[in-house]
């Protein structure tokens, strides 16, 4: 069962199908016409009284449904219940294998403040920030003055840019704290947030980790996720283009050391910020799940991450015949890959989400292009209930410049009518000289396109 929806559910079904596993889809009432429902061997509705998002957060309802249908494995995807330790425990209680790390690891790494403690234990540098989640505005202001401004508020139990706010000065803290808490609660079912020093010119680098139940851990190189809008990743690159090789090695070594230290046993991502001015790097969090941007890592390494997740959860060793991961020194990193997220947002209206029926849909294709989609056809309806991502485009090339050229071509090939998309914005971005030079940082696209 994919305890999720959309593109990632379809990705899970494809990997499971290749392994000869029967697949089960679940869907909220608002998703009854969604494509992921029809990509599985079986599909079952969730409790319509829970609402469009609540249905996918219903731990007991989903586990009970899985048990009644004879499900033996559950993959949580990303978002929703993917970092929920109670969900992993409920699966184990019913004898269902959870495709992800143990509930204990989900608790320690899903809680961003606890993860900072663990990183410090293994001598991995962390940004100055709160030791525990904050709730009270007065307490937050006290701690904020110690950290200094600007600072950033982050959700303690989730990612994907939800529950994040940059605070430039003390007077803005109470209102932004309340906003971040409300958004975190809605997205992750937990309003806990923490405060952290904000680096204005940073590269956001993440290292892909893969572990098994036998103590083996490897890294699959790094991704550069610096190009973000409203703290949501928009473009991802593997490997990072202009990162000092010494820093690259330090980050990968630190990620493996941390993952081995905590006994990590599935796919995960260790995230770092690299200060482009001071040339320091800091651990910021670990995501104990598959990520949206995993496609670029799959392209440059040739390793199917979702397939590897399923097999690792079944007890297969990383270096055995089934998963087939080579020794760390032999894991390839061939060429470059770029992923762009096409969303149904209107760049001319401050990226306001757009909804409605897709009247015409013609996608890109050709050498060096991979598409991961869930709503990509004429007649599909984009609803206001979920993330606005329509399709992920991944372009690859022997060099970063060739990958950029292919992405530019693919974006121009798309024809989507009926809803607005961010494709014009992405076209401008891919042609941007700062981006092409590899000097993109987290503030690069905090503006509307020209």
CSV table of C-alpha atoms in Angstrom, one decimal:
chain,number,residue,atom,x,y,z
A,1,UNK,CA,0.0,0.0,0.0
A,2,UNK,CA,1.1,3.5,-0.8
A,3,UNK,CA,-0.2,5.6,2.2
A,4,UNK,CA,-0.1,8.7,0.0
A,5,UNK,CA,-1.5,10.2,-3.2
A,6,UNK,CA,-0.4,11.7,-6.5
A,7,UNK,CA,3.0,11.4,-8.1
A,8,UNK,CA,4.8,9.6,-5.2
A,9,UNK,CA,2.1,7.0,-4.9
A,10,UNK,CA,2.5,6.2,-8.6
A,11,UNK,CA,6.2,6.1,-8.2
A,12,UNK,CA,5.8,3.5,-5.4
A,13,UNK,CA,3.4,1.4,-7.4
A,14,UNK,CA,5.8,1.2,-10.3
A,15,UNK,CA,8.7,0.1,-8.2
A,16,UNK,CA,6.5,-2.5,-6.4
A,17,UNK,CA,5.1,-3.8,-9.7
A,18,UNK,CA,8.6,-4.4,-11.0
A,19,UNK,CA,9.3,-6.5,-7.9
A,20,UNK,CA,6.2,-8.6,-8.5
A,21,UNK,CA,4.2,-7.1,-5.6
A,22,UNK,CA,0.5,-6.5,-5.7
A,23,UNK,CA,-0.4,-2.8,-5.1
A,24,UNK,CA,-3.1,-1.0,-3.1
A,25,UNK,CA,-4.1,2.6,-3.5
A,26,UNK,CA,-6.1,4.7,-1.0
A,27,UNK,CA,-7.9,7.9,-1.8
A,28,UNK,CA,-9.8,10.7,-0.2
A,29,UNK,CA,-13.3,11.5,-1.6
A,30,UNK,CA,-11.8,14.6,-3.2
A,31,UNK,CA,-9.3,12.4,-5.0
A,32,UNK,CA,-11.8,9.8,-6.3
A,33,UNK,CA,-10.9,10.7,-9.9
A,34,UNK,CA,-7.1,11.1,-9.3
A,35,UNK,CA,-4.8,9.0,-11.5
A,36,UNK,CA,-3.0,7.3,-8.6
A,37,UNK,CA,-6.3,5.6,-7.7
A,38,UNK,CA,-6.2,3.8,-11.1
A,39,UNK,CA,-2.5,2.9,-11.1
A,40,UNK,CA,-2.8,0.3,-8.4
A,41,UNK,CA,-4.2,-3.3,-8.5
A,42,UNK,CA,-6.8,-2.4,-5.9
A,43,UNK,CA,-8.1,1.0,-4.6
A,44,UNK,CA,-10.1,1.9,-1.6
A,45,UNK,CA,-11.8,5.1,-0.3
A,46,UNK,CA,-10.8,6.7,2.9
A,47,UNK,CA,-13.2,8.2,5.5
A,48,UNK,CA,-14.9,11.1,3.7
A,49,UNK,CA,-15.8,12.7,7.0
A,50,UNK,CA,-12.1,13.4,7.7
A,51,UNK,CA,-11.8,15.9,4.9
A,52,UNK,CA,-9.3,16.0,1.9
A,53,UNK,CA,-6.1,16.2,4.0
A,54,UNK,CA,-7.4,14.6,7.3
A,55,UNK,CA,-8.2,11.4,5.4
A,56,UNK,CA,-4.5,10.9,4.6
A,57,UNK,CA,-3.5,11.6,8.2
A,58,UNK,CA,-6.0,9.1,9.7
A,59,UNK,CA,-3.5,6.7,11.3
A,60,UNK,CA,-6.0,4.2,12.7
A,61,UNK,CA,-8.3,4.3,9.7
A,62,UNK,CA,-5.5,3.7,7.2
A,63,UNK,CA,-3.9,0.9,9.2
A,64,UNK,CA,-7.3,-0.8,9.8
A,65,UNK,CA,-8.1,-0.6,6.1
A,66,UNK,CA,-4.6,-2.1,5.3
A,67,UNK,CA,-5.1,-4.9,7.8
A,68,UNK,CA,-8.6,-5.8,6.4
A,69,UNK,CA,-7.2,-6.0,2.8
A,70,UNK,CA,-4.2,-8.2,3.7
A,71,UNK,CA,-1.6,-5.5,3.1
A,72,UNK,CA,1.9,-6.7,4.3
A,73,UNK,CA,3.9,-3.5,3.4
A,74,UNK,CA,3.1,0.2,3.6
A,75,UNK,CA,5.2,2.9,1.9
A,76,UNK,CA,4.4,6.3,3.3
A,77,UNK,CA,5.9,8.4,0.5
A,78,UNK,CA,6.7,12.0,1.5
A,79,UNK,CA,4.6,14.4,3.5
A,80,UNK,CA,1.4,13.3,5.3
A,81,UNK,CA,2.4,10.4,7.6
A,82,UNK,CA,5.9,9.7,6.3
A,83,UNK,CA,7.6,11.0,9.5
A,84,UNK,CA,4.9,9.9,11.9
A,85,UNK,CA,6.3,7.5,14.5
A,86,UNK,CA,2.8,6.6,15.7
A,87,UNK,CA,1.9,5.5,12.2
A,88,UNK,CA,5.0,3.3,12.0
A,89,UNK,CA,4.2,1.8,15.4
A,90,UNK,CA,0.6,1.1,14.4
A,91,UNK,CA,1.8,-0.7,11.3
A,92,UNK,CA,4.2,-2.8,13.4
A,93,UNK,CA,1.4,-3.6,15.9
A,94,UNK,CA,-0.7,-5.1,13.1
A,95,UNK,CA,2.3,-7.0,11.6
A,96,UNK,CA,2.6,-4.7,8.6
A,97,UNK,CA,6.2,-3.8,7.5
A,98,UNK,CA,6.7,0.0,7.4
A,99,UNK,CA,9.0,1.0,4.5
A,100,UNK,CA,11.1,3.5,6.3
A,101,UNK,CA,13.2,3.8,9.5
A,102,UNK,CA,12.1,2.5,12.9
A,103,UNK,CA,9.6,4.4,15.0
A,104,UNK,CA,12.4,5.4,17.4
A,105,UNK,CA,14.5,6.9,14.5
A,106,UNK,CA,11.4,8.7,13.2
A,107,UNK,CA,10.9,10.2,16.6
A,108,UNK,CA,14.6,11.3,17.0
A,109,UNK,CA,15.0,12.5,13.4
A,110,UNK,CA,11.5,13.6,12.6
A,111,UNK,CA,11.8,16.0,15.6
A,112,UNK,CA,14.2,18.6,14.2
A,113,UNK,CA,15.3,19.8,17.6
A,114,UNK,CA,16.1,16.2,18.8
A,115,UNK,CA,18.0,15.7,15.5
A,116,UNK,CA,20.1,18.8,16.3
A,117,UNK,CA,21.0,17.2,19.7
A,118,UNK,CA,22.1,14.0,18.0
A,119,UNK,CA,24.2,15.8,15.4
A,120,UNK,CA,26.0,17.6,18.2
A,121,UNK,CA,26.7,14.3,19.9
A,122,UNK,CA,28.5,13.1,16.7
A,123,UNK,CA,30.4,16.4,16.4
A,124,UNK,CA,28.5,17.6,13.4
A,125,UNK,CA,28.3,21.4,13.4
A,126,UNK,CA,24.8,22.9,13.9
A,127,UNK,CA,23.4,26.4,13.6
A,128,UNK,CA,22.7,28.4,16.8
A,129,UNK,CA,19.0,27.8,17.7
A,130,UNK,CA,16.6,26.7,20.3
A,131,UNK,CA,17.2,23.4,22.1
A,132,UNK,CA,13.5,22.6,22.4
A,133,UNK,CA,10.4,23.5,20.5
A,134,UNK,CA,8.9,26.9,21.4
A,135,UNK,CA,5.3,27.8,21.9
A,136,UNK,CA,5.1,30.9,24.0
A,137,UNK,CA,5.7,34.2,22.2
A,138,UNK,CA,7.4,35.8,25.2
A,139,UNK,CA,9.7,32.8,25.6
A,140,UNK,CA,10.4,32.9,21.9
A,141,UNK,CA,11.4,36.5,22.0
A,142,UNK,CA,13.8,35.9,24.9
A,143,UNK,CA,15.6,33.1,23.0
A,144,UNK,CA,15.5,35.0,19.7
A,145,UNK,CA,17.5,37.9,21.2
A,146,UNK,CA,20.2,35.4,22.2
A,147,UNK,CA,20.3,33.9,18.7
A,148,UNK,CA,20.1,37.3,17.0
A,149,UNK,CA,18.2,38.6,14.0
A,150,UNK,CA,17.5,37.7,11.3
A,151,UNK,CA,16.4,34.3,12.3
A,152,UNK,CA,14.1,31.6,10.9
A,153,UNK,CA,11.2,29.7,12.4
A,154,UNK,CA,10.9,26.1,11.3
A,155,UNK,CA,8.4,23.3,11.9
A,156,UNK,CA,9.9,20.8,14.3
A,157,UNK,CA,8.0,17.8,12.8
A,158,UNK,CA,8.0,18.3,9.1
A,159,UNK,CA,9.6,19.8,6.0
A,160,UNK,CA,8.8,20.9,2.5
A,161,UNK,CA,8.8,24.6,3.4
A,162,UNK,CA,5.7,24.3,5.6
A,163,UNK,CA,5.8,26.2,8.9
A,164,UNK,CA,8.8,28.3,7.9
A,165,UNK,CA,9.1,32.1,8.3
A,166,UNK,CA,12.1,34.5,8.3
A,167,UNK,CA,12.0,37.1,11.0
A,168,UNK,CA,13.9,40.2,10.3
A,169,UNK,CA,13.2,42.1,13.6
A,170,UNK,CA,11.8,41.4,17.1
A,171,UNK,CA,8.4,43.2,16.4
A,172,UNK,CA,7.5,40.7,13.7
A,173,UNK,CA,8.2,37.6,15.8
A,174,UNK,CA,4.8,37.1,17.5
A,175,UNK,CA,2.7,37.2,14.4
A,176,UNK,CA,5.1,35.1,12.3
A,177,UNK,CA,5.4,32.6,15.1
A,178,UNK,CA,1.6,32.2,15.2
A,179,UNK,CA,1.5,31.8,11.4
A,180,UNK,CA,4.2,29.2,11.4
A,181,UNK,CA,2.6,27.2,14.2
A,182,UNK,CA,-0.8,27.2,12.4
A,183,UNK,CA,0.7,26.1,9.1
A,184,UNK,CA,2.8,23.3,10.8
A,185,UNK,CA,-0.3,22.0,12.6
A,186,UNK,CA,-2.3,21.9,9.4
A,187,UNK,CA,0.4,20.2,7.4
A,188,UNK,CA,1.9,17.8,9.9
A,189,UNK,CA,-0.7,17.5,12.8
A,190,UNK,CA,1.8,19.1,15.2
A,191,UNK,CA,2.3,22.8,15.7
A,192,UNK,CA,5.8,22.6,17.4
A,193,UNK,CA,8.3,25.0,15.9
A,194,UNK,CA,11.9,26.0,16.7
A,195,UNK,CA,14.1,29.0,16.0
A,196,UNK,CA,17.4,29.0,14.2
A,197,UNK,CA,20.0,31.5,12.9
A,198,UNK,CA,19.3,32.6,9.4
A,199,UNK,CA,22.0,32.6,6.8
A,200,UNK,CA,21.1,35.1,4.0
A,201,UNK,CA,23.5,33.7,1.3
A,202,UNK,CA,23.6,30.0,1.7
A,203,UNK,CA,23.9,26.9,-0.5
A,204,UNK,CA,21.4,24.3,0.6
A,205,UNK,CA,23.1,20.9,0.2
A,206,UNK,CA,21.6,17.6,1.1
A,207,UNK,CA,23.3,14.2,1.1
A,208,UNK,CA,21.3,11.1,0.1
A,209,UNK,CA,21.7,8.3,2.6
A,210,UNK,CA,20.7,4.6,2.3
A,211,UNK,CA,21.0,2.1,5.1
A,212,UNK,CA,19.9,-1.4,5.8
A,213,UNK,CA,19.0,-3.6,8.8
A,214,UNK,CA,22.5,-5.1,8.9
A,215,UNK,CA,24.4,-1.9,9.8
A,216,UNK,CA,25.4,-0.9,6.3
A,217,UNK,CA,25.1,2.8,5.4
A,218,UNK,CA,26.3,4.5,2.2
A,219,UNK,CA,25.8,8.0,0.7
A,220,UNK,CA,24.7,8.5,-2.9
A,221,UNK,CA,26.4,11.8,-3.2
A,222,UNK,CA,24.8,15.2,-2.8
A,223,UNK,CA,22.1,17.4,-4.3
A,224,UNK,CA,22.0,21.2,-4.4
A,225,UNK,CA,18.6,22.4,-3.4
A,226,UNK,CA,19.5,26.1,-3.1
A,227,UNK,CA,16.9,27.3,-5.6
A,228,UNK,CA,13.8,27.7,-3.5
A,229,UNK,CA,10.7,29.9,-3.4
A,230,UNK,CA,9.0,30.6,-0.1
A,231,UNK,CA,11.3,27.9,1.4
A,232,UNK,CA,9.9,25.3,-1.0
A,233,UNK,CA,12.4,23.6,-3.2
A,234,UNK,CA,11.8,24.4,-6.9
A,235,UNK,CA,14.9,23.2,-8.7
A,236,UNK,CA,17.3,20.5,-7.6
A,237,UNK,CA,20.7,19.6,-9.1
A,238,UNK,CA,22.9,16.6,-8.6
A,239,UNK,CA,25.8,16.9,-8.0
A,240,UNK,CA,26.3,20.4,-6.8
A,241,UNK,CA,28.0,22.4,-9.5
A,242,UNK,CA,30.3,24.8,-7.8
A,243,UNK,CA,30.9,23.2,-4.4
A,244,UNK,CA,34.5,22.9,-3.1
A,245,UNK,CA,35.5,19.2,-3.4
A,246,UNK,CA,36.8,19.3,0.2
A,247,UNK,CA,33.5,20.6,1.5
A,248,UNK,CA,31.6,18.0,-0.6
A,249,UNK,CA,33.7,15.2,1.0
A,250,UNK,CA,33.2,16.7,4.5
A,251,UNK,CA,29.4,16.8,4.1
A,252,UNK,CA,29.1,13.3,2.7
A,253,UNK,CA,31.4,11.9,5.5
A,254,UNK,CA,29.4,13.8,8.2
A,255,UNK,CA,26.1,12.4,6.8
A,256,UNK,CA,27.4,8.8,6.9
A,257,UNK,CA,28.9,9.2,10.3
A,258,UNK,CA,25.6,10.5,11.7
A,259,UNK,CA,23.5,7.9,10.0
A,260,UNK,CA,25.8,5.0,11.1
A,261,UNK,CA,25.9,6.5,14.6
A,262,UNK,CA,22.1,6.3,15.0
A,263,UNK,CA,21.7,3.0,13.2
A,264,UNK,CA,19.8,4.4,10.3
A,265,UNK,CA,18.1,1.7,8.2
A,266,UNK,CA,16.4,3.0,5.0
A,267,UNK,CA,16.5,6.0,2.7
A,268,UNK,CA,17.0,9.4,4.2
A,269,UNK,CA,18.5,12.8,3.6
A,270,UNK,CA,20.9,14.7,5.7
A,271,UNK,CA,20.6,18.4,5.0
A,272,UNK,CA,23.2,21.1,5.4
A,273,UNK,CA,23.6,24.9,4.9
A,274,UNK,CA,26.9,26.1,3.4
A,275,UNK,CA,27.5,29.8,4.2
A,276,UNK,CA,28.9,31.3,1.0
A,277,UNK,CA,30.4,34.2,2.9
A,278,UNK,CA,32.1,32.6,5.9
A,279,UNK,CA,32.6,29.2,4.0
A,280,UNK,CA,31.3,27.3,7.1
A,281,UNK,CA,28.8,24.5,6.9
A,282,UNK,CA,26.1,23.4,9.3
A,283,UNK,CA,23.7,20.5,9.8
A,284,UNK,CA,20.1,21.7,9.7
A,285,UNK,CA,18.0,18.5,9.7
A,286,UNK,CA,17.6,14.9,8.6
A,287,UNK,CA,14.5,13.9,6.6
A,288,UNK,CA,13.8,10.2,7.5
A,289,UNK,CA,12.0,9.4,4.2
A,290,UNK,CA,12.2,9.6,0.4
A,291,UNK,CA,12.2,13.1,-0.9
A,292,UNK,CA,10.5,14.8,-3.9
A,293,UNK,CA,14.0,15.4,-5.5
A,294,UNK,CA,15.2,11.8,-5.3
A,295,UNK,CA,15.0,11.6,-9.1
A,296,UNK,CA,18.2,13.5,-9.7
A,297,UNK,CA,20.1,11.1,-7.5
A,298,UNK,CA,18.7,8.2,-9.3
A,299,UNK,CA,19.8,9.6,-12.6
A,300,UNK,CA,23.4,10.3,-11.7
A,301,UNK,CA,23.9,7.0,-9.8
A,302,UNK,CA,21.7,4.6,-11.7
A,303,UNK,CA,20.2,3.4,-8.4
A,304,UNK,CA,16.5,3.0,-7.9
A,305,UNK,CA,15.9,4.5,-4.5
A,306,UNK,CA,12.3,3.4,-4.0
A,307,UNK,CA,13.0,-0.2,-5.1
A,308,UNK,CA,16.0,-0.1,-2.7
A,309,UNK,CA,13.7,1.1,0.1
A,310,UNK,CA,11.3,-1.7,-0.3
A,311,UNK,CA,14.0,-4.4,-0.4
A,312,UNK,CA,15.9,-2.9,2.6
A,313,UNK,CA,12.6,-2.9,4.6
A,314,UNK,CA,12.3,-6.6,3.7
A,315,UNK,CA,15.7,-7.3,5.2
A,316,UNK,CA,17.9,-7.4,2.1
A,317,UNK,CA,21.5,-6.1,2.6
A,318,UNK,CA,22.6,-3.1,0.6
A,319,UNK,CA,25.5,-4.9,-1.0
A,320,UNK,CA,23.6,-8.2,-1.7
A,321,UNK,CA,22.5,-9.3,-5.1
A,322,UNK,CA,18.9,-8.0,-4.7
A,323,UNK,CA,19.7,-4.3,-3.9
A,324,UNK,CA,23.2,-4.4,-5.5
A,325,UNK,CA,24.7,-1.3,-4.1
A,326,UNK,CA,28.5,-1.3,-4.8
A,327,UNK,CA,31.1,-0.4,-2.2
A,328,UNK,CA,31.1,3.3,-1.3
A,329,UNK,CA,34.1,4.2,-3.4
A,330,UNK,CA,32.5,2.6,-6.4
A,331,UNK,CA,29.1,4.3,-6.3
A,332,UNK,CA,29.0,6.2,-9.6
A,333,UNK,CA,28.2,9.9,-10.1
A,334,UNK,CA,27.9,10.3,-13.8
A,335,UNK,CA,27.1,13.7,-15.4
A,336,UNK,CA,24.5,16.1,-14.0
A,337,UNK,CA,20.8,16.0,-13.5
A,338,UNK,CA,18.3,18.9,-12.9
A,339,UNK,CA,14.8,18.6,-11.6
A,340,UNK,CA,12.2,21.3,-12.1
A,341,UNK,CA,8.8,21.2,-10.4
A,342,UNK,CA,6.0,22.4,-12.7
A,343,UNK,CA,3.2,23.7,-10.5
A,344,UNK,CA,-0.3,25.1,-11.2
A,345,UNK,CA,0.6,28.6,-10.0
A,346,UNK,CA,0.4,32.0,-11.8
A,347,UNK,CA,3.8,33.7,-11.6
A,348,UNK,CA,2.2,37.0,-12.8
A,349,UNK,CA,-0.1,37.0,-9.7
A,350,UNK,CA,2.6,36.4,-7.0
A,351,UNK,CA,2.4,32.6,-7.7
A,352,UNK,CA,-1.3,32.4,-6.6
A,353,UNK,CA,-2.4,28.7,-7.0
A,354,UNK,CA,-4.6,28.0,-10.0
A,355,UNK,CA,-7.3,25.4,-10.2
A,356,UNK,CA,-9.7,23.9,-12.8
A,357,UNK,CA,-9.8,21.4,-15.6
A,358,UNK,CA,-6.8,20.9,-17.8
A,359,UNK,CA,-8.1,21.4,-21.4
A,360,UNK,CA,-4.9,20.6,-23.3
A,361,UNK,CA,-1.8,18.8,-22.1
A,362,UNK,CA,1.2,18.0,-24.3
A,363,UNK,CA,4.3,17.0,-22.4
A,364,UNK,CA,8.0,17.1,-23.3
A,365,UNK,CA,9.9,13.9,-24.3
A,366,UNK,CA,13.1,12.9,-25.9
A,367,UNK,CA,16.6,11.9,-25.0
A,368,UNK,CA,17.7,12.9,-21.4
A,369,UNK,CA,14.2,13.8,-20.1
A,370,UNK,CA,12.3,12.0,-17.3
A,371,UNK,CA,8.8,12.9,-16.3
A,372,UNK,CA,7.1,12.0,-13.0
A,373,UNK,CA,3.5,13.1,-13.0
A,374,UNK,CA,0.1,12.4,-11.5
A,375,UNK,CA,-2.3,14.7,-13.2
A,376,UNK,CA,-0.8,15.1,-16.6
A,377,UNK,CA,-3.5,14.6,-19.1
A,378,UNK,CA,-6.3,16.6,-20.7
A,379,UNK,CA,-9.5,16.4,-18.7
A,380,UNK,CA,-7.8,16.1,-15.3
A,381,UNK,CA,-9.1,18.4,-12.6
A,382,UNK,CA,-6.7,20.4,-10.4
A,383,UNK,CA,-8.3,20.8,-7.0
A,384,UNK,CA,-7.5,23.4,-4.3
A,385,UNK,CA,-7.0,20.8,-1.6
A,386,UNK,CA,-3.4,19.6,-2.2
A,387,UNK,CA,0.0,20.6,-3.3
A,388,UNK,CA,0.0,22.4,-6.6
A,389,UNK,CA,2.8,20.3,-8.2
A,390,UNK,CA,1.7,19.0,-11.6
A,391,UNK,CA,4.8,17.2,-12.9
A,392,UNK,CA,8.5,16.8,-12.1
A,393,UNK,CA,10.8,17.2,-15.1
A,394,UNK,CA,14.3,15.8,-14.7
A,395,UNK,CA,16.9,16.5,-17.4
A,396,UNK,CA,20.3,14.9,-17.6
A,397,UNK,CA,23.5,15.6,-19.4
A,398,UNK,CA,27.2,14.8,-19.5
A,399,UNK,CA,27.8,18.4,-18.3
A,400,UNK,CA,25.7,20.8,-16.3
A,401,UNK,CA,25.4,23.0,-19.4
A,402,UNK,CA,24.0,20.2,-21.5
A,403,UNK,CA,21.5,19.3,-18.7
A,404,UNK,CA,20.4,23.0,-18.7
A,405,UNK,CA,20.0,23.0,-22.4
A,406,UNK,CA,17.8,19.9,-22.3
A,407,UNK,CA,15.7,21.3,-19.4
A,408,UNK,CA,15.3,24.6,-21.4
A,409,UNK,CA,14.1,22.6,-24.4
A,410,UNK,CA,11.8,20.4,-22.4
A,411,UNK,CA,10.1,23.4,-20.7
A,412,UNK,CA,9.5,25.0,-24.1
A,413,UNK,CA,8.0,21.8,-25.4
A,414,UNK,CA,5.2,21.7,-22.8
A,415,UNK,CA,1.7,22.9,-23.8
A,416,UNK,CA,-0.7,23.1,-20.9
A,417,UNK,CA,-4.1,24.9,-21.2
A,418,UNK,CA,-6.9,25.4,-18.8
A,419,UNK,CA,-4.7,26.2,-15.8
A,420,UNK,CA,-1.8,28.6,-15.3
A,421,UNK,CA,1.6,27.1,-14.6
A,422,UNK,CA,5.0,28.3,-13.4
A,423,UNK,CA,6.7,27.2,-16.7
A,424,UNK,CA,7.5,30.8,-17.8
A,425,UNK,CA,9.2,31.4,-14.5
A,426,UNK,CA,11.2,28.2,-14.8
A,427,UNK,CA,12.3,29.1,-18.3
A,428,UNK,CA,13.7,32.4,-17.1
A,429,UNK,CA,15.4,30.7,-14.1
A,430,UNK,CA,17.1,28.0,-16.2
A,431,UNK,CA,18.5,30.7,-18.5
A,432,UNK,CA,19.7,32.9,-15.6
A,433,UNK,CA,23.5,33.4,-15.8
A,434,UNK,CA,23.9,33.1,-12.0
A,435,UNK,CA,22.1,29.7,-12.1
A,436,UNK,CA,24.1,28.5,-15.1
A,437,UNK,CA,27.3,29.4,-13.3
A,438,UNK,CA,26.4,27.2,-10.3
A,439,UNK,CA,26.4,30.2,-7.9
A,440,UNK,CA,22.7,29.9,-7.0
A,441,UNK,CA,21.9,30.5,-3.4
A,442,UNK,CA,18.7,30.4,-1.3
A,443,UNK,CA,17.8,34.0,-2.0
A,444,UNK,CA,18.1,33.8,-5.8
A,445,UNK,CA,14.5,33.5,-6.8
A,446,UNK,CA,12.7,35.3,-3.9
A,447,UNK,CA,11.2,37.7,-6.5
A,448,UNK,CA,8.8,37.5,-9.4
A,449,UNK,CA,10.2,36.7,-12.8
A,450,UNK,CA,11.2,39.4,-15.2
